PDB file of C-alpha atoms in Angstrom:
ATOM      1  CA  MET E   1    -157.243  63.664 -22.903  1.00  0.00           C
ATOM      2  CA  PRO E   2    -155.415  64.174 -18.996  1.00  0.00           C
ATOM      3  CA  ASP E   3    -152.193  64.971 -18.418  1.00  0.00           C
ATOM      4  CA  TYR E   4    -151.086  62.572 -15.654  1.00  0.00           C
ATOM      5  CA  ILE E   5    -149.039  63.095 -11.948  1.00  0.00           C
ATOM      6  CA  ILE E   6    -147.119  60.185 -10.868  1.00  0.00           C
ATOM      7  CA  TYR E   7    -147.300  60.412  -7.035  1.00  0.00           C
ATOM      8  CA  LYS E   8    -146.558  57.344  -4.376  1.00  0.00           C
ATOM      9  CA  GLY E   9    -146.168  54.822  -7.278  1.00  0.00           C
ATOM     10  CA  ASP E  10    -149.865  55.439  -8.340  1.00  0.00           C
ATOM     11  CA  THR E  11    -150.276  57.602 -11.954  1.00  0.00           C
ATOM     12  CA  ILE E  12    -152.956  59.509 -11.800  1.00  0.00           C
ATOM     13  CA  PRO E  13    -154.834  61.385 -14.337  1.00  0.00           C
ATOM     14  CA  ILE E  14    -155.277  65.762 -13.857  1.00  0.00           C
ATOM     15  CA  TYR E  15    -156.755  67.851 -15.735  1.00  0.00           C
ATOM     16  CA  ASN E  16    -154.692  71.243 -14.622  1.00  0.00           C
ATOM     17  CA  LEU E  17    -152.812  71.932 -17.750  1.00  0.00           C
ATOM     18  CA  ILE E  18    -149.616  73.140 -16.191  1.00  0.00           C
ATOM     19  CA  LEU E  19    -147.727  72.839 -19.000  1.00  0.00           C
ATOM     20  CA  GLU E  20    -150.412  74.581 -21.183  1.00  0.00           C
ATOM     21  CA  LYS E  21    -150.104  77.613 -18.495  1.00  0.00           C
ATOM     22  CA  TYR E  22    -145.948  77.241 -18.759  1.00  0.00           C
ATOM     23  CA  PHE E  23    -146.567  77.866 -22.772  1.00  0.00           C
ATOM     24  CA  GLN E  24    -148.948  81.020 -21.762  1.00  0.00           C
ATOM     25  CA  LYS E  25    -146.916  82.542 -19.343  1.00  0.00           C
ATOM     26  CA  THR E  26    -143.879  82.593 -21.895  1.00  0.00           C
ATOM     27  CA  GLU E  27    -145.498  83.349 -24.721  1.00  0.00           C
ATOM     28  CA  LEU E  28    -144.319  79.689 -26.153  1.00  0.00           C
ATOM     29  CA  GLU E  29    -147.793  79.084 -27.979  1.00  0.00           C
ATOM     30  CA  ASP E  30    -147.213  77.740 -31.545  1.00  0.00           C
ATOM     31  CA  LYS E  31    -150.654  78.112 -33.664  1.00  0.00           C
ATOM     32  CA  GLY E  32    -149.634  74.701 -35.605  1.00  0.00           C
ATOM     33  CA  SER E  33    -147.549  72.348 -33.756  1.00  0.00           C
ATOM     34  CA  LEU E  34    -145.635  72.011 -30.751  1.00  0.00           C
ATOM     35  CA  PHE E  35    -142.058  70.828 -31.400  1.00  0.00           C
ATOM     36  CA  GLY E  36    -143.614  68.223 -33.717  1.00  0.00           C
ATOM     37  CA  LEU E  37    -146.213  67.310 -31.883  1.00  0.00           C
ATOM     38  CA  LYS E  38    -149.370  68.455 -33.989  1.00  0.00           C
ATOM     39  CA  PHE E  39    -152.310  70.510 -31.892  1.00  0.00           C
ATOM     40  CA  ARG E  40    -155.496  72.526 -32.279  1.00  0.00           C
ATOM     41  CA  GLU E  41    -156.358  72.736 -35.977  1.00  0.00           C
ATOM     42  CA  GLY E  42    -157.403  69.366 -36.995  1.00  0.00           C
ATOM     43  CA  ALA E  43    -156.887  67.859 -33.731  1.00  0.00           C
ATOM     44  CA  SER E  44    -159.660  65.755 -31.695  1.00  0.00           C
ATOM     45  CA  LEU E  45    -161.426  67.199 -28.993  1.00  0.00           C
ATOM     46  CA  ASN E  46    -160.325  65.084 -26.547  1.00  0.00           C
ATOM     47  CA  CYS E  47    -156.725  65.723 -27.253  1.00  0.00           C
ATOM     48  CA  TRP E  48    -156.884  69.500 -28.847  1.00  0.00           C
ATOM     49  CA  ARG E  49    -153.249  70.494 -27.324  1.00  0.00           C
ATOM     50  CA  GLY E  50    -151.594  67.334 -29.164  1.00  0.00           C
ATOM     51  CA  TYR E  51    -149.835  66.580 -26.302  1.00  0.00           C
ATOM     52  CA  GLN E  52    -149.720  65.349 -22.950  1.00  0.00           C
ATOM     53  CA  ALA E  53    -147.485  66.053 -20.008  1.00  0.00           C
ATOM     54  CA  ILE E  54    -146.751  63.397 -17.260  1.00  0.00           C
ATOM     55  CA  TYR E  55    -145.447  65.286 -13.784  1.00  0.00           C
ATOM     56  CA  MET E  56    -144.283  63.486 -10.698  1.00  0.00           C
ATOM     57  CA  ILE E  57    -143.950  64.399  -7.165  1.00  0.00           C
ATOM     58  CA  GLU E  58    -140.664  63.776  -5.423  1.00  0.00           C
ATOM     59  CA  ASN E  59    -139.603  65.075  -1.889  1.00  0.00           C
ATOM     60  CA  ASP E  60    -142.062  67.463  -2.118  1.00  0.00           C
ATOM     61  CA  SER E  61    -141.674  69.090  -5.433  1.00  0.00           C
ATOM     62  CA  LEU E  62    -143.363  68.925  -8.653  1.00  0.00           C
ATOM     63  CA  PHE E  63    -141.590  67.958 -11.775  1.00  0.00           C
ATOM     64  CA  LEU E  64    -142.194  67.485 -15.340  1.00  0.00           C
ATOM     65  CA  LYS E  65    -141.127  64.172 -16.427  1.00  0.00           C
ATOM     66  CA  ASN E  66    -142.419  63.789 -19.961  1.00  0.00           C
ATOM     67  CA  ILE E  67    -144.379  65.358 -22.943  1.00  0.00           C
ATOM     68  CA  ILE E  68    -145.767  62.543 -25.171  1.00  0.00           C
ATOM     69  CA  ASP E  69    -148.128  62.347 -27.995  1.00  0.00           C
ATOM     70  CA  CYS E  70    -151.696  62.097 -27.285  1.00  0.00           C
ATOM     71  CA  GLY E  71    -152.348  58.430 -25.846  1.00  0.00           C
ATOM     72  CA  GLU E  72    -149.148  57.495 -26.349  1.00  0.00           C
ATOM     73  CA  ARG E  73    -148.893  53.815 -24.306  1.00  0.00           C
ATOM     74  CA  ASN E  74    -145.218  53.122 -24.497  1.00  0.00           C
ATOM     75  CA  ILE E  75    -143.157  56.526 -23.720  1.00  0.00           C
ATOM     76  CA  ASP E  76    -140.247  57.314 -26.128  1.00  0.00           C
ATOM     77  CA  GLN E  77    -137.537  58.522 -23.663  1.00  0.00           C
ATOM     78  CA  LEU E  78    -135.856  60.032 -26.537  1.00  0.00           C
ATOM     79  CA  ALA E  79    -138.358  62.005 -28.030  1.00  0.00           C
ATOM     80  CA  SER E  80    -139.804  63.303 -24.864  1.00  0.00           C
ATOM     81  CA  SER E  81    -136.260  64.182 -24.084  1.00  0.00           C
ATOM     82  CA  LYS E  82    -136.079  65.843 -27.212  1.00  0.00           C
ATOM     83  CA  ARG E  83    -138.737  68.026 -26.331  1.00  0.00           C
ATOM     84  CA  ILE E  84    -138.166  68.984 -22.754  1.00  0.00           C
ATOM     85  CA  ILE E  85    -134.389  70.098 -23.730  1.00  0.00           C
ATOM     86  CA  GLU E  86    -135.825  72.264 -26.911  1.00  0.00           C
ATOM     87  CA  ILE E  87    -138.672  74.072 -24.638  1.00  0.00           C
ATOM     88  CA  PHE E  88    -136.737  74.266 -21.073  1.00  0.00           C
ATOM     89  CA  GLY E  89    -132.832  74.018 -22.251  1.00  0.00           C
ATOM     90  CA  ASN E  90    -130.723  73.778 -19.373  1.00  0.00           C
ATOM     91  CA  LYS E  91    -133.414  73.831 -16.714  1.00  0.00           C
ATOM     92  CA  GLU E  92    -133.769  70.108 -17.578  1.00  0.00           C
ATOM     93  CA  ASN E  93    -131.839  67.937 -14.734  1.00  0.00           C
ATOM     94  CA  ASN E  94    -131.567  64.386 -14.668  1.00  0.00           C
ATOM     95  CA  GLY E  95    -134.416  63.681 -17.561  1.00  0.00           C
ATOM     96  CA  LYS E  96    -136.900  66.099 -15.217  1.00  0.00           C
ATOM     97  CA  VAL E  97    -137.945  69.998 -15.248  1.00  0.00           C
ATOM     98  CA  PHE E  98    -138.559  71.783 -11.614  1.00  0.00           C
ATOM     99  CA  ILE E  99    -142.071  73.281 -11.696  1.00  0.00           C
ATOM    100  CA  ASP E 100    -140.970  76.969 -10.783  1.00  0.00           C
ATOM    101  CA  TRP E 101    -143.772  78.771 -12.429  1.00  0.00           C
ATOM    102  CA  PHE E 102    -146.853  76.840 -11.004  1.00  0.00           C
ATOM    103  CA  SER E 103    -147.882  77.275  -7.279  1.00  0.00           C
ATOM    104  CA  GLY E 104    -151.751  76.704  -5.736  1.00  0.00           C
ATOM    105  CA  ASP E 105    -153.634  73.389  -5.820  1.00  0.00           C
ATOM    106  CA  PHE E 106    -154.843  71.349  -8.159  1.00  0.00           C
ATOM    107  CA  THR E 107    -157.431  68.317  -7.579  1.00  0.00           C
ATOM    108  CA  ILE E 108    -156.578  64.767  -8.488  1.00  0.00           C
ATOM    109  CA  PRO E 109    -160.138  62.908  -8.942  1.00  0.00           C
ATOM    110  CA  ASN E 110    -161.739  59.721  -7.841  1.00  0.00           C
ATOM    111  CA  GLY E 111    -159.288  59.243  -4.737  1.00  0.00           C
ATOM    112  CA  ASN E 112    -157.508  60.731  -1.908  1.00  0.00           C
ATOM    113  CA  TYR E 113    -153.699  60.768  -2.617  1.00  0.00           C
TER     114      TYR E 113
END
């Protein structure tokens, strides 16, 4: 299952695993669960991470907006906010985290955005 990015009002699937790269860089990986989200062992192949991340581009900057359960349709904002604060602590600002650990390009499938 992809992560998503919100850009100019569109929600677009992406497969760049930006949050996973943060976990690897900071060694925050957990082999059984990630802040209450179960992954890897016993997880389905379509969502082995056990979570999906929702990003947004705002003022030419990339932010992490939500961390949700795989396939979550109605986002539990309280649970997402709790996960973000547990992971990023004081880096959370106005319900989002500025992504300063990723630089480079990523592709957006099926369209010109």
